[in-house]
Short mmCIF file of C-alpha atoms in Angstrom, two decimals:
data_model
loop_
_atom_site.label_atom_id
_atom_site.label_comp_id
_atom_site.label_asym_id
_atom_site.label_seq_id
_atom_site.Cartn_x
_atom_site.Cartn_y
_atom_site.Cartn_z
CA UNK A 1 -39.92 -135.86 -12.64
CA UNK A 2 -38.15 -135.81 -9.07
CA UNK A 3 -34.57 -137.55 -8.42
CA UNK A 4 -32.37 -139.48 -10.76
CA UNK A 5 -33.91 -140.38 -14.34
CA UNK A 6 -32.65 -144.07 -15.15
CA UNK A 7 -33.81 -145.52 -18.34
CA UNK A 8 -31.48 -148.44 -19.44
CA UNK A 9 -29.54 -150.47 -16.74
CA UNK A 10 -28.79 -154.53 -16.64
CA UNK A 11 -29.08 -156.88 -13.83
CA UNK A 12 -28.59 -160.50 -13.09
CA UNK A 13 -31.55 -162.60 -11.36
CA UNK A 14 -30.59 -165.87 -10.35
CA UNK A 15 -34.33 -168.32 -8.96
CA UNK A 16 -34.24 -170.21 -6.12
CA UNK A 17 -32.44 -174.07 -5.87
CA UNK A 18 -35.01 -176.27 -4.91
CA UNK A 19 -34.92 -177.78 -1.07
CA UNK A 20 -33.01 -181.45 -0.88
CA UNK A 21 -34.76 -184.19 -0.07
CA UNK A 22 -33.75 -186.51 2.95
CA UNK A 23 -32.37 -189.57 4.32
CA UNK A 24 -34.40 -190.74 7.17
CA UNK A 25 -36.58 -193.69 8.92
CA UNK A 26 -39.40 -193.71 11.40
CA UNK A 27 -37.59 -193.74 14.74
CA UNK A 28 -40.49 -194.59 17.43
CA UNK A 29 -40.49 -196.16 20.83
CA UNK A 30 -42.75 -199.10 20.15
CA UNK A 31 -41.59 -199.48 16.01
CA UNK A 32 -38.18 -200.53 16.55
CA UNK A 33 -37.91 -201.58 12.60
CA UNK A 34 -39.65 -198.10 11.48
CA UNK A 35 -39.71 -197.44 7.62
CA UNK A 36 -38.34 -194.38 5.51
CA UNK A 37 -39.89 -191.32 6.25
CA UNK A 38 -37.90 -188.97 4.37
CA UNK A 39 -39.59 -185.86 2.83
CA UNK A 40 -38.91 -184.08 -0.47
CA UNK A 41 -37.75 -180.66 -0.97
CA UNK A 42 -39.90 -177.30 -1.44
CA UNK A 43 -39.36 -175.90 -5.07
CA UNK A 44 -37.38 -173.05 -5.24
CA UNK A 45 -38.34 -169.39 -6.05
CA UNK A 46 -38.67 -168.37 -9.08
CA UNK A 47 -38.37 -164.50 -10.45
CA UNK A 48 -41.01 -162.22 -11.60
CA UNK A 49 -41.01 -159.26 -13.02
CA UNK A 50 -44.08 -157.05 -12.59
CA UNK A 51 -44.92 -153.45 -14.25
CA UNK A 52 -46.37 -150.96 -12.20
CA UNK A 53 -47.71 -147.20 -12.85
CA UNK A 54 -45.86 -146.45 -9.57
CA UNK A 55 -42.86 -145.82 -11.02
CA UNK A 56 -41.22 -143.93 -13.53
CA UNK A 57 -37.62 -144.84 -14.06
CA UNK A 58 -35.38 -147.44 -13.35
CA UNK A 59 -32.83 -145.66 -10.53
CA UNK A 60 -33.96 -148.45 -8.46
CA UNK A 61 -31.20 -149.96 -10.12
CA UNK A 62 -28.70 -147.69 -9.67
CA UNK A 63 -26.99 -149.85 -6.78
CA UNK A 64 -28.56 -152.87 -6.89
CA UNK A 65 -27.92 -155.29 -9.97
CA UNK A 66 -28.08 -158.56 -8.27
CA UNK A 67 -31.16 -160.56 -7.17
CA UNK A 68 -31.46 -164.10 -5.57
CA UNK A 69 -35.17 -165.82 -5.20
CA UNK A 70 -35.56 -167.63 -2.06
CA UNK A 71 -34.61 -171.35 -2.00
CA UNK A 72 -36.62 -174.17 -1.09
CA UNK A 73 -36.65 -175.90 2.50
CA UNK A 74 -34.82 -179.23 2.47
CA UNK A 75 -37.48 -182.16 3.25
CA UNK A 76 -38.04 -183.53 6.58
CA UNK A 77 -38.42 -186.30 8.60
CA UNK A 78 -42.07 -187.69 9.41
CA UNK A 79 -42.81 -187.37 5.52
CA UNK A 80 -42.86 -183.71 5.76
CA UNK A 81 -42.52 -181.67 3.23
CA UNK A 82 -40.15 -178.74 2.84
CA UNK A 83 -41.43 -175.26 1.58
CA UNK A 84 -41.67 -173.74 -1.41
CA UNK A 85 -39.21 -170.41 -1.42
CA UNK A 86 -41.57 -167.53 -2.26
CA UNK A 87 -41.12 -166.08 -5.61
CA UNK A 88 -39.37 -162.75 -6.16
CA UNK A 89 -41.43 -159.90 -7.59
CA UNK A 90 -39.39 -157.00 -9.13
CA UNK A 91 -41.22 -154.06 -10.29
CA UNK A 92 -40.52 -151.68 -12.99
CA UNK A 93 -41.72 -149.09 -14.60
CA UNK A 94 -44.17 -149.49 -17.44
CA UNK A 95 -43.09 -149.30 -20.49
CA UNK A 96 -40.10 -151.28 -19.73
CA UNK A 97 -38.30 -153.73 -22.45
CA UNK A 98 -36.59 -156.73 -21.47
CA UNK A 99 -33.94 -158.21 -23.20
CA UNK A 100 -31.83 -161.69 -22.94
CA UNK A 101 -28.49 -159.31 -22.29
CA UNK A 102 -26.38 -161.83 -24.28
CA UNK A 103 -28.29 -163.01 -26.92
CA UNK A 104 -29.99 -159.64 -26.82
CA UNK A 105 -33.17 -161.14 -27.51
CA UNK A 106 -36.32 -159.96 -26.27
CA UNK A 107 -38.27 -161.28 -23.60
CA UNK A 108 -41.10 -159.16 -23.08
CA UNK A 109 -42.47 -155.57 -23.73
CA UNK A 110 -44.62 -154.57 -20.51
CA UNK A 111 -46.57 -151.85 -22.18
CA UNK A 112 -49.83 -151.65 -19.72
CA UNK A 113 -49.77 -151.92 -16.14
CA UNK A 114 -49.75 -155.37 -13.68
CA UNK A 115 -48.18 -157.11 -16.80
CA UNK A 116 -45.84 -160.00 -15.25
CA UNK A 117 -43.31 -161.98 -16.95
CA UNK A 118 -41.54 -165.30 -15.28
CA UNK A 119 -37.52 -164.44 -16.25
CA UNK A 120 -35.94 -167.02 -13.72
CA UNK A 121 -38.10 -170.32 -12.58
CA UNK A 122 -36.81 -171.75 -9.47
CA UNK A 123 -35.32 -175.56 -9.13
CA UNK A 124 -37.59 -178.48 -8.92
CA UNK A 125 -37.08 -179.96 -4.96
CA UNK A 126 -35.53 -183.39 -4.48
CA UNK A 127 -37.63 -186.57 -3.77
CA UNK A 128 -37.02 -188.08 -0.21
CA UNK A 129 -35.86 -191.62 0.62
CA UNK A 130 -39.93 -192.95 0.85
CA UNK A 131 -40.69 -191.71 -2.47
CA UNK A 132 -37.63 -194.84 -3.58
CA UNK A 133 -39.44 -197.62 -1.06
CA UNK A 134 -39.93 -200.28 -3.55
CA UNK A 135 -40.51 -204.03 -2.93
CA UNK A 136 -36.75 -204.77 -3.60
CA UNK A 137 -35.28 -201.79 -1.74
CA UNK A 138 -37.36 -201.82 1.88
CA UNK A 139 -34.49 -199.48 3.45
CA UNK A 140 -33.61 -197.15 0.37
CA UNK A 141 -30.64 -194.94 1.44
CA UNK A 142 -30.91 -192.27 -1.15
CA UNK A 143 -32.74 -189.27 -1.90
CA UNK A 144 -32.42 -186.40 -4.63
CA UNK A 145 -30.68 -183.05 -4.31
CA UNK A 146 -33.02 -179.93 -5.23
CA UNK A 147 -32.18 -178.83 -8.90
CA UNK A 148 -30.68 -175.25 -9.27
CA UNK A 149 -33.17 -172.36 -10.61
CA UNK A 150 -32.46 -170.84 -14.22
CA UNK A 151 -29.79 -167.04 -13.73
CA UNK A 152 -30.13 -165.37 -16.69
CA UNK A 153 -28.59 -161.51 -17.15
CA UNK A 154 -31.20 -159.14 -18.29
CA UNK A 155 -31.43 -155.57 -19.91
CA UNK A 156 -34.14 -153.28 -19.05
CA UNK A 157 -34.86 -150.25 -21.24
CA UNK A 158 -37.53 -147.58 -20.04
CA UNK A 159 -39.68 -146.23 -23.33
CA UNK A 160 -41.56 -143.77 -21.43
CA UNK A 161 -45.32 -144.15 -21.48
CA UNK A 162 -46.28 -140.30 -22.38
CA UNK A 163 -49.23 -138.79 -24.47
CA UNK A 164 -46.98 -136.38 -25.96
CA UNK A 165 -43.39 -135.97 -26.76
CA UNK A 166 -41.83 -132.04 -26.69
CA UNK A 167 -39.17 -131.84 -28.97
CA UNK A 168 -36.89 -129.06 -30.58
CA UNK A 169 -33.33 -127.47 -30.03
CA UNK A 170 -31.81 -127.07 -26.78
CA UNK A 171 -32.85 -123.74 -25.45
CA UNK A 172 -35.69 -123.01 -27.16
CA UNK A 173 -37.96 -123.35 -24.15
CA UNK A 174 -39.35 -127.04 -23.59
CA UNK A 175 -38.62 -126.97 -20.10
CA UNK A 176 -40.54 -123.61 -19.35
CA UNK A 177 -43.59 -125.04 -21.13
CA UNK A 178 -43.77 -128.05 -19.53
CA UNK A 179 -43.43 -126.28 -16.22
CA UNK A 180 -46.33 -123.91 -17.11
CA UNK A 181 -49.19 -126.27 -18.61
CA UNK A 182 -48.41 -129.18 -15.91
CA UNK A 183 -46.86 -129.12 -11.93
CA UNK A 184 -43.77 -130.67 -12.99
CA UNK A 185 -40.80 -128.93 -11.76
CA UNK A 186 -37.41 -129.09 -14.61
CA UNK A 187 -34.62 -127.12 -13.81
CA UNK A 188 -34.65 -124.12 -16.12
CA UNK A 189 -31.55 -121.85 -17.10
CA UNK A 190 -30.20 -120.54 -20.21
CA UNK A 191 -28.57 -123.61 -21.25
CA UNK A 192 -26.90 -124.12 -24.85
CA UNK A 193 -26.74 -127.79 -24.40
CA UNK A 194 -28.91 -130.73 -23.81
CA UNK A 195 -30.06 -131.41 -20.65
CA UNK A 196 -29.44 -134.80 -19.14
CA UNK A 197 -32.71 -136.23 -18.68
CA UNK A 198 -36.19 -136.36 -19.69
CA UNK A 199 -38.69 -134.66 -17.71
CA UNK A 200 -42.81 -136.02 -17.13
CA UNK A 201 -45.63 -133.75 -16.46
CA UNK A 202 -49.37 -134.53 -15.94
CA UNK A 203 -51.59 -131.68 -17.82
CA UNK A 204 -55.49 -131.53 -16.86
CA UNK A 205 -57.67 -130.11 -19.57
CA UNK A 206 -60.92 -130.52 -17.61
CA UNK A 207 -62.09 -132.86 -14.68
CA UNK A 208 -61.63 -136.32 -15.02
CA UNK A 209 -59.32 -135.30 -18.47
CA UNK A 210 -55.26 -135.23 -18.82
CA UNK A 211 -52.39 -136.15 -20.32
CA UNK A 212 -49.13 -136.81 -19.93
CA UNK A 213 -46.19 -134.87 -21.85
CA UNK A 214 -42.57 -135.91 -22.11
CA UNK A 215 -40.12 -132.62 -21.84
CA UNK A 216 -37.29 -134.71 -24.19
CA UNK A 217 -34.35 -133.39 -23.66
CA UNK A 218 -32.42 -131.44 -26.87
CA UNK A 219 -31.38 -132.73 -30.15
CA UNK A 220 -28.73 -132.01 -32.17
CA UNK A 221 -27.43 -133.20 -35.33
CA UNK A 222 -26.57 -136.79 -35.86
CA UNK A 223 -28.35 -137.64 -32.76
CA UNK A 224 -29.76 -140.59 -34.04
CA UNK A 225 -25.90 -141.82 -34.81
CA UNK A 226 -25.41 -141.25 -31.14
CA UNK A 227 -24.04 -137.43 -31.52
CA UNK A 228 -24.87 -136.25 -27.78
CA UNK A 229 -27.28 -137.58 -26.16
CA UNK A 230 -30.32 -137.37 -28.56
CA UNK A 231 -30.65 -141.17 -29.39
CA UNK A 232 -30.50 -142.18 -25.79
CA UNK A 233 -34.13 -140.38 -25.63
CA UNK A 234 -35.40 -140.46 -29.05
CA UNK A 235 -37.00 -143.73 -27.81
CA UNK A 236 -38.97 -141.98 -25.39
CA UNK A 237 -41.28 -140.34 -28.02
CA UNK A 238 -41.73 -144.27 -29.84
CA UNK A 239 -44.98 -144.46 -27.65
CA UNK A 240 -45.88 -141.18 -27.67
CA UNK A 241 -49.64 -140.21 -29.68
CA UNK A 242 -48.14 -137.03 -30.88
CA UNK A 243 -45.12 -134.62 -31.07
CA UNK A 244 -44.86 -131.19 -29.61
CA UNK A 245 -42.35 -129.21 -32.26
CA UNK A 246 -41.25 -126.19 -30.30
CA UNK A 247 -39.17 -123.43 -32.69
CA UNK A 248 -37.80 -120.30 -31.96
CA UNK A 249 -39.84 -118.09 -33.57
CA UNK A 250 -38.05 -114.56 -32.27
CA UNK A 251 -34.73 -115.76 -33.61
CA UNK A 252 -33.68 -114.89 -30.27
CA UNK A 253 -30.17 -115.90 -30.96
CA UNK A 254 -29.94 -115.68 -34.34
CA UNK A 255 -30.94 -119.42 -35.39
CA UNK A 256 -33.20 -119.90 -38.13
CA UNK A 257 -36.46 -121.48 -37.28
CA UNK A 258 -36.82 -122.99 -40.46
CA UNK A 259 -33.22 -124.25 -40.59
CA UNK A 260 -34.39 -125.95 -37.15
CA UNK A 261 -37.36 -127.66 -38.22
CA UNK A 262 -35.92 -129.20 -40.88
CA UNK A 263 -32.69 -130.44 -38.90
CA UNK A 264 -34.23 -132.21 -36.19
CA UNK A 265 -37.57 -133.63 -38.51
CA UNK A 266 -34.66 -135.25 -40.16
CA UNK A 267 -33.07 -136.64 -37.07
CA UNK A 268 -36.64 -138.44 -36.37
CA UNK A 269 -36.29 -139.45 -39.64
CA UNK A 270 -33.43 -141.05 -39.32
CA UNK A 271 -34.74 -142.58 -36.42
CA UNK A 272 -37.63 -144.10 -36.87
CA UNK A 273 -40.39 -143.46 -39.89
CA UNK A 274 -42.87 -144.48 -37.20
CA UNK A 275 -41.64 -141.85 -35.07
CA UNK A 276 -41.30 -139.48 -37.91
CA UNK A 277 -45.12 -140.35 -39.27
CA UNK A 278 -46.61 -139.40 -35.87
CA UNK A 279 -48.75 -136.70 -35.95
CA UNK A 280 -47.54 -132.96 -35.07
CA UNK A 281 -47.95 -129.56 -33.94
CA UNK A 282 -45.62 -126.65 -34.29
CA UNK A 283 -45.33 -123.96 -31.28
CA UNK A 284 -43.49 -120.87 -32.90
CA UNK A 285 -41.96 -119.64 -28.70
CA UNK A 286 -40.94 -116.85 -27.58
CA UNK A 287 -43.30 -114.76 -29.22
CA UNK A 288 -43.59 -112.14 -26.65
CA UNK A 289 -39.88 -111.23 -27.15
CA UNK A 290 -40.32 -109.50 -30.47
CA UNK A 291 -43.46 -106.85 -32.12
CA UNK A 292 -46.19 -107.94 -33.47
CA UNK A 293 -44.86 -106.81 -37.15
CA UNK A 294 -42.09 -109.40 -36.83
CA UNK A 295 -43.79 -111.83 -35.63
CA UNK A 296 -46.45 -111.85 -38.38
CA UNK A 297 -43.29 -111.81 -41.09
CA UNK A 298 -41.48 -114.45 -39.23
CA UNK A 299 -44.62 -116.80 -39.09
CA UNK A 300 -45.21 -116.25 -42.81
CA UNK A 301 -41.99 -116.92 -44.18
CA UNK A 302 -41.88 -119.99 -41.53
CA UNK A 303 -45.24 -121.75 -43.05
CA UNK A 304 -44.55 -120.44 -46.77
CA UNK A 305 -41.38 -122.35 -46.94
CA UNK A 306 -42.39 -125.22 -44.91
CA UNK A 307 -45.65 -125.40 -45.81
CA UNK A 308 -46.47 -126.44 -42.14
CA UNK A 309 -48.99 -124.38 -39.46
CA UNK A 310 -46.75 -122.69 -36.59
CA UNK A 311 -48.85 -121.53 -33.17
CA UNK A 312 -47.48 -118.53 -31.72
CA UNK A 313 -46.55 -118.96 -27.78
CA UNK A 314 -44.94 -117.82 -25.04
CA UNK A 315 -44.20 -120.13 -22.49
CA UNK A 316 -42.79 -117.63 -20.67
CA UNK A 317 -45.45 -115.01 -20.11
CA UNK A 318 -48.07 -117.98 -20.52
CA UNK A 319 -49.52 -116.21 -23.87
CA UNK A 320 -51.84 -118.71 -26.22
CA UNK A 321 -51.01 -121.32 -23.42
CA UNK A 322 -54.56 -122.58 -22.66
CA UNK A 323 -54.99 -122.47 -26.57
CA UNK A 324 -51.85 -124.71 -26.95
CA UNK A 325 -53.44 -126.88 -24.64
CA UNK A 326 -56.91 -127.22 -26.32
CA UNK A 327 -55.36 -128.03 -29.63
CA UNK A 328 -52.93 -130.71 -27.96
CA UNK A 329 -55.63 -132.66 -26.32
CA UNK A 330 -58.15 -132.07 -29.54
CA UNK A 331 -55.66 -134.12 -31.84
CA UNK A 332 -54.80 -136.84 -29.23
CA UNK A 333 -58.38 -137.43 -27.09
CA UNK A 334 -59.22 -140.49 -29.59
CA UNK A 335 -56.41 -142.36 -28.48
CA UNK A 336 -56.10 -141.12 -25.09
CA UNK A 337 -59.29 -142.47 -24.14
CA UNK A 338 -59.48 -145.56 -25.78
CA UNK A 339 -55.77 -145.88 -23.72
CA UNK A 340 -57.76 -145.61 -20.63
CA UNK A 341 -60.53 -147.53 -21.20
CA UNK A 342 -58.31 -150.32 -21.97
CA UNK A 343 -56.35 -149.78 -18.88
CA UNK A 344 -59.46 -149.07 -16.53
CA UNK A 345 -60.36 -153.16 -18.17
CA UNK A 346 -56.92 -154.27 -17.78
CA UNK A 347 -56.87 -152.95 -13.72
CA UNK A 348 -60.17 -154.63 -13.26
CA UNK A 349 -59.57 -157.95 -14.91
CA UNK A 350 -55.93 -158.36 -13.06
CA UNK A 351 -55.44 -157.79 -9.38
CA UNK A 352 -52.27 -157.15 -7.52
CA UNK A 353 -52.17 -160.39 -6.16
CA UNK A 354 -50.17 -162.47 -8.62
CA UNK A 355 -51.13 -166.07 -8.62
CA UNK A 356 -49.28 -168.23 -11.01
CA UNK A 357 -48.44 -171.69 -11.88
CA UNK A 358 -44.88 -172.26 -12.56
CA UNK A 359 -43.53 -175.14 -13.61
CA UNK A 360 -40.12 -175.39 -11.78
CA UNK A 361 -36.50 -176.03 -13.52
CA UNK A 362 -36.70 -180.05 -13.62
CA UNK A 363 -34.01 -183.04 -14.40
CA UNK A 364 -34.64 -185.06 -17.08
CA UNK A 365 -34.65 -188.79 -15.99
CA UNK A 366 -31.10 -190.08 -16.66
CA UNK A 367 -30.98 -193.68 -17.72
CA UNK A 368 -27.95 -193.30 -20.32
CA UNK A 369 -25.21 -191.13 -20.39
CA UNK A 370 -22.62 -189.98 -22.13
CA UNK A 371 -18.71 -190.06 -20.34
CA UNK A 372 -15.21 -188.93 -20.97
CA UNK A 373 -12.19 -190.85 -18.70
CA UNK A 374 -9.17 -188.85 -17.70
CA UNK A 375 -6.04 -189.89 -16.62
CA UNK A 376 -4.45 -187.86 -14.06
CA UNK A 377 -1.22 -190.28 -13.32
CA UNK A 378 -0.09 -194.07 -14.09
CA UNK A 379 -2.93 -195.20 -11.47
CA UNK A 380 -5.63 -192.60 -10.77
CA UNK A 381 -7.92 -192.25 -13.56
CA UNK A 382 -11.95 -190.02 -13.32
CA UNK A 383 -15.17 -190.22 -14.83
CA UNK A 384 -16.20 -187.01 -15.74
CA UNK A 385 -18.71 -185.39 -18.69
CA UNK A 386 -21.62 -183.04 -18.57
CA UNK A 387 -23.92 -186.52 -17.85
CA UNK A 388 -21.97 -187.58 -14.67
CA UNK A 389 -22.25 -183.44 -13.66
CA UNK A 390 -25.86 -183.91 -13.72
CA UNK A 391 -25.78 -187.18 -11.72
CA UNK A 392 -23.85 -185.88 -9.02
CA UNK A 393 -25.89 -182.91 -9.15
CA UNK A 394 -29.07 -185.20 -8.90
CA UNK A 395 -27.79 -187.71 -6.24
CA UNK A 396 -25.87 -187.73 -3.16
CA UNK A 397 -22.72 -189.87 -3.62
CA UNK A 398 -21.87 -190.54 0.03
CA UNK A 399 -25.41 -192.19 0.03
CA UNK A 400 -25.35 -195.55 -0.14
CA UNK A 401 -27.97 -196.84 -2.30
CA UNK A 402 -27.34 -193.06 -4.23
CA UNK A 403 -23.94 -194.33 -5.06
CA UNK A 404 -25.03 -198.17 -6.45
CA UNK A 405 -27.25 -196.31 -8.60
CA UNK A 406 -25.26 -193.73 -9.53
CA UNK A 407 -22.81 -196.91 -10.54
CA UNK A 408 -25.61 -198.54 -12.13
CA UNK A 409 -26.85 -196.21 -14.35
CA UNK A 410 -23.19 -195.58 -15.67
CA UNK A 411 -22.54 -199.31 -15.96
CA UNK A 412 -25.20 -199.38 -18.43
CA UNK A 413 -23.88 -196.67 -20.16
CA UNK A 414 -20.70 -198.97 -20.70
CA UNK A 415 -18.10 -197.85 -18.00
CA UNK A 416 -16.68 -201.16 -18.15
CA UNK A 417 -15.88 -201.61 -21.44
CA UNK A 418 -14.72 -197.83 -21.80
CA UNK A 419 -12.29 -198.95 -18.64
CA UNK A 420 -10.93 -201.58 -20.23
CA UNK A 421 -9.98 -200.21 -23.35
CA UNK A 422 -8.60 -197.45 -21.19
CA UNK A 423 -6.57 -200.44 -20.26
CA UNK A 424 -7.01 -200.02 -16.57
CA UNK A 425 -5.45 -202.45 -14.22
CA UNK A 426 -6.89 -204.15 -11.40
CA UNK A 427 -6.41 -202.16 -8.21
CA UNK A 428 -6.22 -199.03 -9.88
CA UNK A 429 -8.40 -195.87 -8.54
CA UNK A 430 -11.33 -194.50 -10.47
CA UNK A 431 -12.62 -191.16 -8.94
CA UNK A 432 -16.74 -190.34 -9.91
CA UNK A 433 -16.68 -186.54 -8.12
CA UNK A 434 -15.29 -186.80 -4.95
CA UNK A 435 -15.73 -190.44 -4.23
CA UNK A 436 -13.09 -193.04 -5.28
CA UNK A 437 -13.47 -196.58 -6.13
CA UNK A 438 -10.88 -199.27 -6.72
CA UNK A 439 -11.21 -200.79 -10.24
CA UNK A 440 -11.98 -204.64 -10.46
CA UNK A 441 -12.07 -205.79 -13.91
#
């Protein structure tokens, strides 16, 4: 895996507010009395999130954590509508989790590729003044603002979507295997300590047959407490079919390969059962470091205590590598190919072209609502409440027949009698958003 590995980041996607409508009357030479002709808003964009095979980590991310759907056009004259913002597609990776980052719940688990998953729907647009033509209101000055789109902040965490995981103490050669069976290209070095990211390699067994293996990077103890970095990557192996156990099995420098096993087989453990119930193979490294004599007694006392099957490799010199490859594929090609299959269906059935029908953020018709009155001095009193928020957000106050039934509709509500017990006084001003009124019991 090339460039920066990125595997948990969050963002904040905010859909598009849908268009206003508009104000405005036939104005033609030979119709001097023209009618409304006010169009409505387009709806605004929502956001999508797509998963793609494309990529494999979220560094996309790195820099940009912010992203605003398109809004829609405001309505026009000549009963023309405006139009629809187009929706914003964000691809990840797949195997990508998304959470609700505040209530941390779970939105969607994009295991296969082309999934898609609506996180933000745009605003509905707002009617224009024709759609309010009525036999009582020939002229109607009033139309509807667009409704804002949904922002929500989101998590994304990468699982990696690998065959098999390679696990086992830093140093004991992960990164040289993986470099040897597949073309990926980890930095290598005698490190003591973990490395800082995973690394992904593609390993062909025969034509039109491979697999993918995830280089994790080392373990320690209490890794699945969050001691170094182990627990950042145990997820990693959650998908995987298998686990690669890799062991020093020269004792190289002086750990005990036994001691090993058992350390970080507790650590998955700990984990995860499901990650610890996965099936396994044992690669005893390093074997061409040591005779032949103590690498038979080593292997012994390895499987008599554990009571487990170690393969003898060398990563370095390449030694029982095609072998180690055999038996890797042999224990996952059940699964592997029934994984492709499904995708091969999945690719077929769903085409790149995303074609949905969203049903945009909409205002519920508001007929009654409920107020609060504050006083700000002896003579200047305003209507305010979450109600008369969505009102204003709804209508256009400066509009004429907007502001009669913005009065209207609070009237019925009982603004009147709430004034009076208020104990306003005639001539007193009564602010609803930025417009006043003078009271007049």
């Amino acid at each position: 895996m090339t460039g920066d590995f990125l595997d948990e980041v969050s963002i904040k996607v905010i859909a598009g507010k849908g268009g206003d409508g508009i104000v405005s009357f036939r104005r033609e030479k030979y119709v001097p009395k023209g009618g409304p002709d006010g169009g409505d808003g387009g709806d605004g964009a929502s956001v999508i999130i797509k998963s793609t095979l494309t990529k494999n980590t979220l560094v996309d991310f790195k820099h940009k954590r912010k992203f605003i759907a398109e809004d829609g056009e405001n309505g026009k004259a000549k009963k023309q509508y405006g139009k629809n913002g187009n929706n914003l597609i964000i691809e990840v990776p797949v195997g990508t989790i998304i959470y609700d980052k505040n209530s941390e719940d779970m939105i969607a688990d994009l295991k296969y590729p082309n999934q898609i998953v609506v996180v933000a729907r745009g605003g509905k647009g707002g009617r224009g003044n024709v759609k309010f033509m009525n036999s009582s209101l020939q002229a109607p000055r009033i139309s509807e603002k667009g409704i804002k789109g949904e922002e929500i902040e989101l998590k994304l965490v990468l699982k990696l979507i690998a065959d098999i995981g390679i696990v086992g103490f830093p140093n004991v050669g992960k990164s040289t295997l993986i470099s040897r069976i597949s073309k990926a290209k980890p930095k290598i070095a005698n490190y003591h300590f973990t490395t800082l990211k995973p690394n992904l390699g593609v390993v062909k067994v025969d034509i039109g047959k491979s697999f993918v293996v995830a280089d994790i990077p080392g373990l320690i103890e209490g890794a699945h407490n969050g001691t170094g970095l182990g627990d950042r990557f145990l997820r990693h192996i959650e998908r995987c079919y298998a686990i690669i156990h890799i062991i020093d099995i020269a004792k190289f420098e002086g750990r005990d390969p036994v001691d090993d096993y058992y350390k970080i087989r507790n650590e998955l453990k700990k984990y995860s059962e499901t990650l610890a119930n996965k099936k396994e193979i044992i690669f005893g490294n390093k074997c061409d470091l040591i005779d032949q004599e103590t690498l038979n007694k080593n292997i012994s006392e390895f499987e008599k205590t554990t009571g487990k099957k170690i393969h003898p490799i060398s990563a370095y010199t390449k030694i029982n590598l095609d072998k180690a490859i055999g038996e890797m594929w042999t224990m996952i090609e059940p699964q592997r190919m029934e994984y492709t299959r499904k995708i091969e269906k999945m690719l077929k059935k769903n085409s790149d072209r995303i074609k949905l029908k969203i049903d945009p953020v909409r205002l519920d018709n508001i007929d009654y609502i409920k107020f609060e009155i504050i006083r700000w001095s002896e003579d200047v009193y305003e209507i305010t409440g979450t109600g008369v928020e969505k009102l204003l957000s709804k209508y256009d106050i400066e509009q004429k027949d907007a502001r009669v039934k913005i009065l209207n509709t609070l009237e019925s509500s009982g603004l009147s009698k709430f004034l009076a017990i208020e104990g306003l006084k005639e001539g007193d001003t009564v602010y609803v958003g930025n417009f006043a009124f003078e009271y007049i019991p």
